[in-house]
XYZ file of C-alpha atoms in Angstrom:
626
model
C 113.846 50.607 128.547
C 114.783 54.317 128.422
C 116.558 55.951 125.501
C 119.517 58.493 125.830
C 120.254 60.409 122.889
C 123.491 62.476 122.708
C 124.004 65.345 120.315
C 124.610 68.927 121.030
C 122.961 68.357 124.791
C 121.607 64.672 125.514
C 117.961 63.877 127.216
C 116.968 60.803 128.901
C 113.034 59.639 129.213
C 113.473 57.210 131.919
C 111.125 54.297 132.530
C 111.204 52.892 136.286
C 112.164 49.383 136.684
C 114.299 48.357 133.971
C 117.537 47.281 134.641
C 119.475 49.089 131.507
C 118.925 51.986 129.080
C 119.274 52.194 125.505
C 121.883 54.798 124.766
C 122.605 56.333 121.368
C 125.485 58.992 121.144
C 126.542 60.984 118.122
C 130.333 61.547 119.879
C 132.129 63.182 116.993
C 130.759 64.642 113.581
C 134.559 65.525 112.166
C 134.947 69.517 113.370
C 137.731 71.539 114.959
C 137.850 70.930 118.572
C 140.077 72.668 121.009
C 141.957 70.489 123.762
C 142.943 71.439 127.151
C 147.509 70.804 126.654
C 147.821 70.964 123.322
C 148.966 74.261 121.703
C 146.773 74.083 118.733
C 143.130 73.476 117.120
C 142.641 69.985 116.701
C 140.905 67.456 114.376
C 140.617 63.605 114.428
C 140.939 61.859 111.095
C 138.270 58.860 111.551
C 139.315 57.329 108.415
C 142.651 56.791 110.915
C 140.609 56.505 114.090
C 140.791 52.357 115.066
C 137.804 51.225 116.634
C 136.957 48.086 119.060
C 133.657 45.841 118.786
C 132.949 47.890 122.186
C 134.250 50.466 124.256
C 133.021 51.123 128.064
C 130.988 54.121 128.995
C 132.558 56.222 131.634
C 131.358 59.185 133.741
C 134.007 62.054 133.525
C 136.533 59.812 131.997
C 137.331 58.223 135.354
C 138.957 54.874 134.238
C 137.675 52.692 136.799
C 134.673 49.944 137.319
C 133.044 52.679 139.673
C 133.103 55.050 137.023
C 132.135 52.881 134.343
C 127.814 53.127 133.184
C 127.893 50.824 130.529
C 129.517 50.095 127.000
C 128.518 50.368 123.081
C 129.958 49.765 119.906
C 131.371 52.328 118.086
C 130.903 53.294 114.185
C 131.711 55.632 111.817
C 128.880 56.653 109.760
C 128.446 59.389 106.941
C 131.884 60.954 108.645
C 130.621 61.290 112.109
C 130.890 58.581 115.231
C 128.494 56.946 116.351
C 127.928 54.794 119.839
C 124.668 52.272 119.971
C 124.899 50.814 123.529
C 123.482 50.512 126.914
C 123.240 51.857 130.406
C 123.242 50.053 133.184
C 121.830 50.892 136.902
C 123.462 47.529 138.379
C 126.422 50.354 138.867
C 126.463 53.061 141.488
C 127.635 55.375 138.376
C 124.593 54.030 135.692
C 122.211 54.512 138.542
C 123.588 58.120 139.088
C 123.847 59.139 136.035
C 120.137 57.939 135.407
C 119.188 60.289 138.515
C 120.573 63.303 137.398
C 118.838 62.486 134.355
C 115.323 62.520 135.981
C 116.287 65.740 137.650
C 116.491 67.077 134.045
C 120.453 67.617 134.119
C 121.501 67.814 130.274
C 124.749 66.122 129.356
C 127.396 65.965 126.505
C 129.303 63.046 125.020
C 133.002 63.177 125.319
C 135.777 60.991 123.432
C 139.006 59.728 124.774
C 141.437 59.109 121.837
C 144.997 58.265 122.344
C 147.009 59.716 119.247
C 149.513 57.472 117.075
C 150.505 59.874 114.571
C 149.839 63.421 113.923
C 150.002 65.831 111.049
C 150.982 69.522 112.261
C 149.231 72.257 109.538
C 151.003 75.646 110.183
C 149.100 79.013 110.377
C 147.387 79.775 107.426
C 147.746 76.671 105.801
C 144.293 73.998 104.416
C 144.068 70.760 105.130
C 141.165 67.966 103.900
C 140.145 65.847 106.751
C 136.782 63.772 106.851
C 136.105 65.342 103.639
C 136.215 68.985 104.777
C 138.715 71.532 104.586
C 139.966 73.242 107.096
C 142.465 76.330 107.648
C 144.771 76.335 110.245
C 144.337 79.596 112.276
C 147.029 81.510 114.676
C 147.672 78.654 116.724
C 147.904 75.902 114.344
C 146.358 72.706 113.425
C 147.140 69.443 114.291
C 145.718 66.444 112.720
C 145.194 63.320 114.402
C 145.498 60.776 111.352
C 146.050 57.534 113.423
C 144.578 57.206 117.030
C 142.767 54.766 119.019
C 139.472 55.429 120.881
C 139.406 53.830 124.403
C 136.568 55.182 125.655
C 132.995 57.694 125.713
C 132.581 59.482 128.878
C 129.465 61.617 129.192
C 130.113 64.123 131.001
C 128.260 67.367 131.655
C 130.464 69.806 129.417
C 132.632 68.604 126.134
C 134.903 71.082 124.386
C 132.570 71.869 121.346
C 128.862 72.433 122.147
C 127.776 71.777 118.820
C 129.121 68.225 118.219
C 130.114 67.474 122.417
C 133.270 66.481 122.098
C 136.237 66.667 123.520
C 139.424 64.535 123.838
C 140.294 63.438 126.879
C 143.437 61.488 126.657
C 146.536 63.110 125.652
C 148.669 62.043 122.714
C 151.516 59.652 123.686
C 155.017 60.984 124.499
C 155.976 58.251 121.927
C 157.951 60.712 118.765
C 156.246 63.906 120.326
C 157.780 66.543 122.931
C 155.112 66.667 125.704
C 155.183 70.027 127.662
C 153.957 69.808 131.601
C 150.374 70.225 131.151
C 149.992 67.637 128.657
C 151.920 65.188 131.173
C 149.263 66.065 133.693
C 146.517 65.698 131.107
C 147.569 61.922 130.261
C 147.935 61.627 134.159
C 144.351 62.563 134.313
C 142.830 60.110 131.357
C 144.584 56.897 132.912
C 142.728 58.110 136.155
C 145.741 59.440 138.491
C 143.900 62.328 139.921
C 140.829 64.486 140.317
C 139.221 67.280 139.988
C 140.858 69.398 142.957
C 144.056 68.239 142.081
C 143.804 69.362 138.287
C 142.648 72.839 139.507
C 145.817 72.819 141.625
C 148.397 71.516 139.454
C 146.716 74.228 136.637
C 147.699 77.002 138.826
C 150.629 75.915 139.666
C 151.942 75.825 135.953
C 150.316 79.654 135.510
C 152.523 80.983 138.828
C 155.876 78.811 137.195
C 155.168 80.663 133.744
C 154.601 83.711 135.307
C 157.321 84.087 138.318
C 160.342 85.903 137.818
C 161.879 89.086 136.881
C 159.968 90.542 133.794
C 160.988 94.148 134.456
C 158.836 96.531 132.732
C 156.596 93.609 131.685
C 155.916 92.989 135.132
C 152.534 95.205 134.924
C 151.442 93.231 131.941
C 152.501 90.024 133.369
C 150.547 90.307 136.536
C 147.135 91.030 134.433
C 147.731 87.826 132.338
C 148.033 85.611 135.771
C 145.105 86.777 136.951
C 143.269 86.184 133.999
C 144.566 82.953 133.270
C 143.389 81.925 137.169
C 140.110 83.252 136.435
C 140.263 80.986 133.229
C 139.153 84.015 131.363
C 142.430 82.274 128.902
C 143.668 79.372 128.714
C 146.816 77.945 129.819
C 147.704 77.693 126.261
C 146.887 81.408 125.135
C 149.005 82.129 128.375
C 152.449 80.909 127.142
C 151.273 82.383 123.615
C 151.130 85.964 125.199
C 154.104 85.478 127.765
C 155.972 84.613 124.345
C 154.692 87.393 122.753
C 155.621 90.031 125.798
C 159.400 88.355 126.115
C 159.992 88.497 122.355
C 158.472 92.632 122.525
C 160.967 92.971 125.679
C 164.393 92.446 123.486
C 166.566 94.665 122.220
C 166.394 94.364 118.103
C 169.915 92.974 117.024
C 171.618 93.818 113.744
C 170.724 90.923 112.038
C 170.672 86.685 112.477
C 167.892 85.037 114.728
C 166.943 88.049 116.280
C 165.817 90.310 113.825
C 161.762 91.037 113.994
C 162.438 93.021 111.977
C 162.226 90.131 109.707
C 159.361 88.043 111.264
C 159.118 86.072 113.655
C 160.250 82.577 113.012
C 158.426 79.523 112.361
C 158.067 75.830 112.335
C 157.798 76.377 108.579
C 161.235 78.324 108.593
C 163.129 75.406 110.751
C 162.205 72.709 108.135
C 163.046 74.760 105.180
C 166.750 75.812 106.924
C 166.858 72.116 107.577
C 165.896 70.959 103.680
C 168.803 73.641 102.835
C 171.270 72.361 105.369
C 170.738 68.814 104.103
C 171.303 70.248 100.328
C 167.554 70.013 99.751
C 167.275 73.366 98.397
C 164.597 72.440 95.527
C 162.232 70.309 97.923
C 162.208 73.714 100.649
C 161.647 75.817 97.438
C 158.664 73.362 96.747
C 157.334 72.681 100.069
C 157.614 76.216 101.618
C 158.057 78.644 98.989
C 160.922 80.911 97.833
C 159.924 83.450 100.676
C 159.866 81.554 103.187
C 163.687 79.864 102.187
C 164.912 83.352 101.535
C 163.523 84.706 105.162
C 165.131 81.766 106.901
C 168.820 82.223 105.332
C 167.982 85.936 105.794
C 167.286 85.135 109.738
C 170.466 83.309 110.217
C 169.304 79.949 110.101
C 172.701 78.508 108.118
C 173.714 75.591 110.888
C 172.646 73.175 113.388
C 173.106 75.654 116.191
C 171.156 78.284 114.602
C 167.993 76.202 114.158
C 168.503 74.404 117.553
C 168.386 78.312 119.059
C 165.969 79.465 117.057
C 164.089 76.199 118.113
C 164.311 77.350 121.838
C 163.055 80.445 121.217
C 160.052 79.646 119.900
C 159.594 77.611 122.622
C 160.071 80.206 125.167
C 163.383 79.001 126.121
C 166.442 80.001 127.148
C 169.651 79.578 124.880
C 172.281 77.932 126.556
C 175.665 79.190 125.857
C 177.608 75.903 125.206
C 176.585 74.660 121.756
C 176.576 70.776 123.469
C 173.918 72.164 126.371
C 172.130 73.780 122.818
C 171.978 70.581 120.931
C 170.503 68.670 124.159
C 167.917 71.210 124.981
C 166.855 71.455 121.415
C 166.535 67.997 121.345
C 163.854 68.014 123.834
C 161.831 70.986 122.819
C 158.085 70.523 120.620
C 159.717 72.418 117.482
C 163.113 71.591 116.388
C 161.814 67.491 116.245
C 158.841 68.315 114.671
C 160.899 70.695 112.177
C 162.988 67.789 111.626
C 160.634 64.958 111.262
C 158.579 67.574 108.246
C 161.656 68.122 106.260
C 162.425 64.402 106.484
C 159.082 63.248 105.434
C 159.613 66.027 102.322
C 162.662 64.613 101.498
C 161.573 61.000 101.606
C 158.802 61.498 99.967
C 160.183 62.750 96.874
C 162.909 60.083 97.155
C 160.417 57.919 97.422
C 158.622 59.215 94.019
C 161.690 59.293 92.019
C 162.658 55.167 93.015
C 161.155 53.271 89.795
C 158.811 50.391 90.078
C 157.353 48.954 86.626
C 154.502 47.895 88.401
C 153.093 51.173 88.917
C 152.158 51.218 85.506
C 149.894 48.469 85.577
C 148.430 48.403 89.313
C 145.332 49.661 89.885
C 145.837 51.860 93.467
C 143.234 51.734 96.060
C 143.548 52.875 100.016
C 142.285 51.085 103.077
C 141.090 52.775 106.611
C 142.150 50.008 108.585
C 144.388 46.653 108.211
C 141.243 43.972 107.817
C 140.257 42.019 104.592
C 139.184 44.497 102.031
C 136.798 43.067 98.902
C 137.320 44.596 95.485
C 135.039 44.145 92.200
C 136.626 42.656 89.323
C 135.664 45.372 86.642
C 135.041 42.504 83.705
C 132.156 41.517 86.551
C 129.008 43.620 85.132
C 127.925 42.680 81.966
C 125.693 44.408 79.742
C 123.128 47.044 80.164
C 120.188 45.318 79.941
C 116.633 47.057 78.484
C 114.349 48.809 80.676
C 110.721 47.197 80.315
C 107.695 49.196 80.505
C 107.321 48.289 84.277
C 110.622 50.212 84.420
C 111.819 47.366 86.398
C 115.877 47.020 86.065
C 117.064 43.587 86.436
C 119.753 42.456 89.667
C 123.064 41.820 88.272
C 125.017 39.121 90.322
C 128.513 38.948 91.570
C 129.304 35.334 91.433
C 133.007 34.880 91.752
C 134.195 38.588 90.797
C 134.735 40.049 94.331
C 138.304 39.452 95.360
C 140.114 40.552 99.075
C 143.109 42.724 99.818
C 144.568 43.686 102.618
C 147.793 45.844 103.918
C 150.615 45.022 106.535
C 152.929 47.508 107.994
C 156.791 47.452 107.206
C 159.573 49.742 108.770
C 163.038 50.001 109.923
C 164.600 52.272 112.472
C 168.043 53.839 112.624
C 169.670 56.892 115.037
C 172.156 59.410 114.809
C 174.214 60.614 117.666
C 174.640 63.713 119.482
C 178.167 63.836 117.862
C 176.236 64.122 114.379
C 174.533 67.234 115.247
C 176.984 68.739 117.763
C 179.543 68.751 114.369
C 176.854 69.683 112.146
C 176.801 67.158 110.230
C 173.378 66.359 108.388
C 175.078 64.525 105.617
C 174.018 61.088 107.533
C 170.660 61.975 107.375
C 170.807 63.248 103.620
C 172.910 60.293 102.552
C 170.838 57.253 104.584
C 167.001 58.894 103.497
C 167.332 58.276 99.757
C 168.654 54.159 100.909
C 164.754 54.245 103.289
C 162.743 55.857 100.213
C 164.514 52.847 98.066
C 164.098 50.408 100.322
C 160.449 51.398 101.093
C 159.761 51.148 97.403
C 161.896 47.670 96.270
C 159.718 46.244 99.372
C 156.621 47.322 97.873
C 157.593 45.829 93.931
C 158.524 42.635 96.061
C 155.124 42.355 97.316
C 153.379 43.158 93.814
C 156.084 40.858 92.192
C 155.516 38.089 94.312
C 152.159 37.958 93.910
C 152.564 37.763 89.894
C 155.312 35.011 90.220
C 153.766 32.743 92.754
C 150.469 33.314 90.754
C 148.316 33.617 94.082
C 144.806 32.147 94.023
C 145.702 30.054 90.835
C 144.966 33.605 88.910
C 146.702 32.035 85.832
C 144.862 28.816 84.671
C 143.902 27.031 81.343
C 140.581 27.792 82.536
C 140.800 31.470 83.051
C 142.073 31.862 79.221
C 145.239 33.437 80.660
C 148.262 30.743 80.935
C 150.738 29.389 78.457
C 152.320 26.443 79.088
C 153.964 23.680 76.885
C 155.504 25.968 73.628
C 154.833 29.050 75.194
C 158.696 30.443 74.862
C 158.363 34.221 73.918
C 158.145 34.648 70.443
C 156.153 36.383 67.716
C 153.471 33.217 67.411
C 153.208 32.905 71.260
C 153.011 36.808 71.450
C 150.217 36.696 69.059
C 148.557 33.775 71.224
C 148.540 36.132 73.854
C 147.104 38.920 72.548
C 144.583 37.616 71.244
C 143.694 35.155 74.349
C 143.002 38.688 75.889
C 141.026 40.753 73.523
C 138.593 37.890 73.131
C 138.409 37.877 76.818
C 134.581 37.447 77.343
C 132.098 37.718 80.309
C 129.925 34.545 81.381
C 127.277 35.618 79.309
C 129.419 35.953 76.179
C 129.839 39.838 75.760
C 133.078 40.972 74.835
C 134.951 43.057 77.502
C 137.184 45.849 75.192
C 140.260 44.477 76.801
C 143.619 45.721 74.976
C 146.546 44.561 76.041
C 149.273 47.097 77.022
C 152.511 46.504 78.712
C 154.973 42.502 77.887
C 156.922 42.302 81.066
C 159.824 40.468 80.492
C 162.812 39.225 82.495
C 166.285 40.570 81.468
C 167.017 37.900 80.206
C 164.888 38.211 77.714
C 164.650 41.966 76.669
C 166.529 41.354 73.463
C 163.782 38.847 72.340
C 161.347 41.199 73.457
C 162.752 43.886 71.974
C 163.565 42.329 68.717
C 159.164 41.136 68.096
C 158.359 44.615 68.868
C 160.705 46.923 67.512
C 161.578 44.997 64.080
C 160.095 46.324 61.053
C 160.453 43.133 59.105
C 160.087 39.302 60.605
C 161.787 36.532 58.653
C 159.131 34.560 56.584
C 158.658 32.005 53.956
C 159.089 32.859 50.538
C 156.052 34.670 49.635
C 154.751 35.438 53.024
C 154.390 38.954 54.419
C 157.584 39.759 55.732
C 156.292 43.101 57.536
C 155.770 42.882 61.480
C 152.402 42.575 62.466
C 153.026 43.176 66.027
C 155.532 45.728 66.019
C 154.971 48.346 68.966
C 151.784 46.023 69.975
C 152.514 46.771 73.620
C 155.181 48.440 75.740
C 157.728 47.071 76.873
C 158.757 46.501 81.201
C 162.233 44.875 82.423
C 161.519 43.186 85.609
C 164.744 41.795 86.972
C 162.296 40.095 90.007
C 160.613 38.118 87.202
C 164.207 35.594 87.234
C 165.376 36.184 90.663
C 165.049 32.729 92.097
C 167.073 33.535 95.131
C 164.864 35.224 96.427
C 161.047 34.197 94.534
C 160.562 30.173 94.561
C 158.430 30.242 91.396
C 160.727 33.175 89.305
C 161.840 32.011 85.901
C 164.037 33.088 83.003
C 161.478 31.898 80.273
C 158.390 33.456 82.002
C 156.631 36.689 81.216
C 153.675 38.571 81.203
C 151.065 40.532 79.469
C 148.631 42.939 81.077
C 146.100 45.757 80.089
C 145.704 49.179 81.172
C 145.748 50.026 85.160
C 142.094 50.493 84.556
C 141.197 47.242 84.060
C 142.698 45.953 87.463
C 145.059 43.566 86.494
C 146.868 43.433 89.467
C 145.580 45.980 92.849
C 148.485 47.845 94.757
C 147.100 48.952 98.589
C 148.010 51.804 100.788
C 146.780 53.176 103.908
C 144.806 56.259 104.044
C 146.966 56.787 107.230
C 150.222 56.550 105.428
C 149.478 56.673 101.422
C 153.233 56.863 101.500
C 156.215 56.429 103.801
C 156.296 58.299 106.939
C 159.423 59.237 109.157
C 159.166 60.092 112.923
C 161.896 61.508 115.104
C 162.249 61.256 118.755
C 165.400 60.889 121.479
C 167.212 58.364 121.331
C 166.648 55.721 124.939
C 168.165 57.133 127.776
C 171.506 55.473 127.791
C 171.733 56.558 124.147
C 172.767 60.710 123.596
C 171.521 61.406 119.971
C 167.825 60.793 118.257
C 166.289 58.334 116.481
C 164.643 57.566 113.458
C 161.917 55.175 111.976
C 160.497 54.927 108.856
C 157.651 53.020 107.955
C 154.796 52.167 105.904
C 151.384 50.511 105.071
C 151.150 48.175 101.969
C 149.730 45.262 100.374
C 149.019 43.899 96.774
C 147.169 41.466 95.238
C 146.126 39.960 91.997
C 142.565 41.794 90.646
C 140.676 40.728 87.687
C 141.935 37.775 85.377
C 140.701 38.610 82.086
C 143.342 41.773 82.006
C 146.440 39.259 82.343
C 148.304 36.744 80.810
C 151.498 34.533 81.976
C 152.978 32.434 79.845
C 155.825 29.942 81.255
C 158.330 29.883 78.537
C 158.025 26.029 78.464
C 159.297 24.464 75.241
C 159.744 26.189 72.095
C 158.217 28.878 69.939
C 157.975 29.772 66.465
């Protein structure tokens, strides 16, 4: 049984006569990569990347059962992927590969990822993925935070020499512009061509971007083909420097987009002029800073038609001069939706911020990589330290029934605006329609928490637990007191006391005044001679949960119910998010072909559930209280 181990280079000690190989490939430890279509540096989130029990092993990412040498299952491990699979020389390509192998050929390990979503980090600009940080340099960074790996070629050259790996399938067209080489390069990863037909298609796209009149440029122009040919640059670097000789070619204007004076513009400056445009001027202050807001007004960029130029221009575009033939090629370039889609996701995410949820104050956050079952520890689960005999032996503490599962589920909408919208300027739609999203996105995440609390999931609230109130439990200053003490005597199975204070009474609106009355009253009435002073006054905070009566839309809501739970730290209830989408996430793209305008969809990853028992209480409000 031979072994193949991939890192940097790969080796193979081959054994005759077995019928598979062993093959162990370190495909991606989490660096900046470059990738032959894209215009920046990229990096692939793994806590985003979705993996399959297996994936096949391909030579040269050649998608078909001739090409294929085996399969593996992937991992991520200590922020690198990992393969552990095998060879096989039952195929023409296993047996090949295994050849070349004994002929002392070194290979690489090469990943093909198709992108979901990805983060674009400007020039200049940090960014943490995999638990490194990493600066964007003059071409940009983009971040591949949700992507799906379909396969491992090894091939005999990836893209980075210390980790070998590449990508080798483009990102979708799916919310992204896709330029001509990229269109080849997904071409290439669903196998629909080869090696002599790549070559040929790559200079064809260097004599496009290089033919026609350049005038005094032509000298300079003529050096960069060549070089580009020779593949002394890349196709990439090409446009970069054609952009840079066209922009050096123009006369300076007065003022307005074509100043240089000024800068040139960026991606950053679109999405500020956009936050302006949409009234936003606080969130581009925020996002961008002040200089970067001023040098966009100072550039000109005041309307649609401004930033829908100024997005053709950085793409190395021609402006056309009816403002309708402006808006449609604008629509299709890289920048002006990616500008757009930024200063949405701003916006929405401080909408999103400001929408209230009273849950938030009692939830316990946590994020998961991917949408299985998650398990979480109940923190009352531990018990006491226990002393350290002179064998310095520490005893095992067991789990028992303390581990409880969580999961999240994805929720959007989608809605468009037309070619009308933008042709008249009018970004009021989009200002007026993202604060509804950011509300909705947030009511649907206190429904899920809320729902969970009502319908007490898992019988959480039980006679057993030492949390419920049933029969007489209608909210008063005796049942309060119940309550409160039920949890601050809260103890573990082995009888230590768990430090559990209660915090927040969450009350229906119906019954805020009663609530509000036991904890804000100085003086209670009593019998003659009895205290008259209110023991519990300001014992907890105070939450007004409409959801906790709304039986229209919760089976099990209630006007007598209500709640009492302890500190966020104690895990009363657990609120989920994605690491891919913490919070809501907007994505722009054209609108289907019978449609002229673009569309929008917002959506998000979330799930709740209840956590640890001890740090709540329900009571139902059933019968009276004194």
């Amino acid at each position: 049984m031979e072994n193949i181990n991939f890192n940097s280079a790969a080796t193979i000690q081959a054994k005759a006569g077995d019928s598979s190989a062993k093959v162990s490939i370190v495909a991606y430890t989490g660096g900046i990569i470059t990738v032959g279509g894209w215009p920046q540096d990229v990096v692939i989130d793994l806590n985003g990347l979705q993996l399959s029990d297996k994936v096949p092993l391909l030579l040269d990412h050649q998608e078909s059962i001739s090409a294929t040498v085996g399969q593996g299952r992937p991992e991520v491990v200590s922020g690198r992927l990992l393969l552990e699979g095998l060879i096989s020389r039952n195929t023409d390509a296993g047996l090949q590969l295994l050849n070349l192998n004994a002929a002392k050929v070194d290979f690489q390990a090469s990943v093909g990822v198709r992108p979901n979503r990805v983060e674009q980090v400007a020039a200049g600009e940090s960014v943490i993925v995999n638990g490194k940080t990493f600066k964007a340099g003059r071409r940009g960074l983009a971040v591949v935070r949700s992507g799906t790996l379909r396969e491992i070629s090894i091939v005999t050259f990836g893209a980075d020499s210390s980790t070998a790996v590449s990508i080798a399938a483009s990102r979708k067209k799916e919310f992204q512009a896709m330029n001509e080489a990229e269109k080849f390069l997904e071409q290439l990863s669903n196998g629909g061509g080869d090696v002599v037909a790549a070559e040929r298609d790559r200079v064809k796209t260097i004599n496009a971007l290089c033919d026609g009149n350049w005038g005094e440029s032509s000298s300079t122009v003529s050096t960069l083909r060549a070089k580009a040919i020779d593949e002394e640059i890349s196709v990439d670097e090409l446009k970069s420097r054609l952009l840079d000789t066209l922009r050096a070619s123009r006369p300076k204007a007065p003022g307005g987009i074509g100043d240089n004076n000024r800068g040139d513009i960026t991606a950053k400056h679109l999405s500020a002029a956009l936050l302006v445009k949409a009234g936003a001027v606080d969130t581009a202050v925020k996002s961008y800073g002040q200089d970067i807001v001023d040098q966009a007004d100072q550039m000109g960029l005041k309307s649609i038609r401004d930033i829908s130029a100024a997005a053709l221009k950085m793409d190395g575009r021609d402006v056309p001069r009816s403002e309708q033939e402006l808006i449609r090629a604008s629509s299709s370039t890289y920048s002006l939706p990616t500008a757009l889609g930024d200063s949405m996701n701003k916006q929405l995410l401080q909408f999103y911020r400001e929408t209230p949820a009273t849950w938030e104050k009692f939830s316990a956050m946590r994020q998961a990589d991917d949408f299985h079952d998650k398990k979480s520890i109940r923190p009352s689960w531990a018990g006491e330290l226990q002393e350290v005999g002179a064998d310095g032996k520490l005893k095992h503490g067991e789990l028992d029934e303390s581990v409880f599962t969580w999961s999240v589920d994805t929720f959007g909408r989608m809605f468009g605006f037309s070619r009308r919208d933008m042709v008249n300027d009018s970004l009021g739609l989009i200002q007026e329609t993202l604060p509804m999203m950011a509300q909705a996105a947030k009511r649907k995440f206190s429904d899920l928490v809320w729902s969970q609390i009502i319908d007490n999931s898992s019988s959480f609230f039980t006679g057993g637990n030492g949390n419920y109130g049933t029969t007489g439990s209608a909210l008063s200053i005796s049942t309060l007191e119940t309550a409160v003490t039920a949890m601050m005597t809260q103890r573990d199975n082995y009888g230590n006391d768990l430090d559990i204070l209660p915090k927040y009474l969450a009350v229906s609106p119906e019954l805020m005044v009663t609530a509000k009355q036991i904890l804000e009253s100085i003086e209670i009435h009593a019998a003659e001679g009895d205290p008259v002073g209110n023991a519990l006054r300001n014992v907890t905070e105070l939450i007004v949960e409409p959801r906790i009566s709304n039986t229209t839309k919760f089976t099990n809501a209630s006007t007598t119910k209500w709640f009492l739970f302890a500190e966020k730290s104690s895990t009363p209830v657990l609120a989920g998010t994605s690491s891919m989408t913490p919070s809501p996430v907007v994505e722009v793209n054209d609108a289907p072909f019978d449609t002229l305008g673009q569309q929008v969809r917002v959506y998000q990853d979330i799930g709740a559930a209840l956590g640890d028992y001890r740090a709540a209480y329900m009571a139902t409000g059933a019968g009276g209280g004194e």
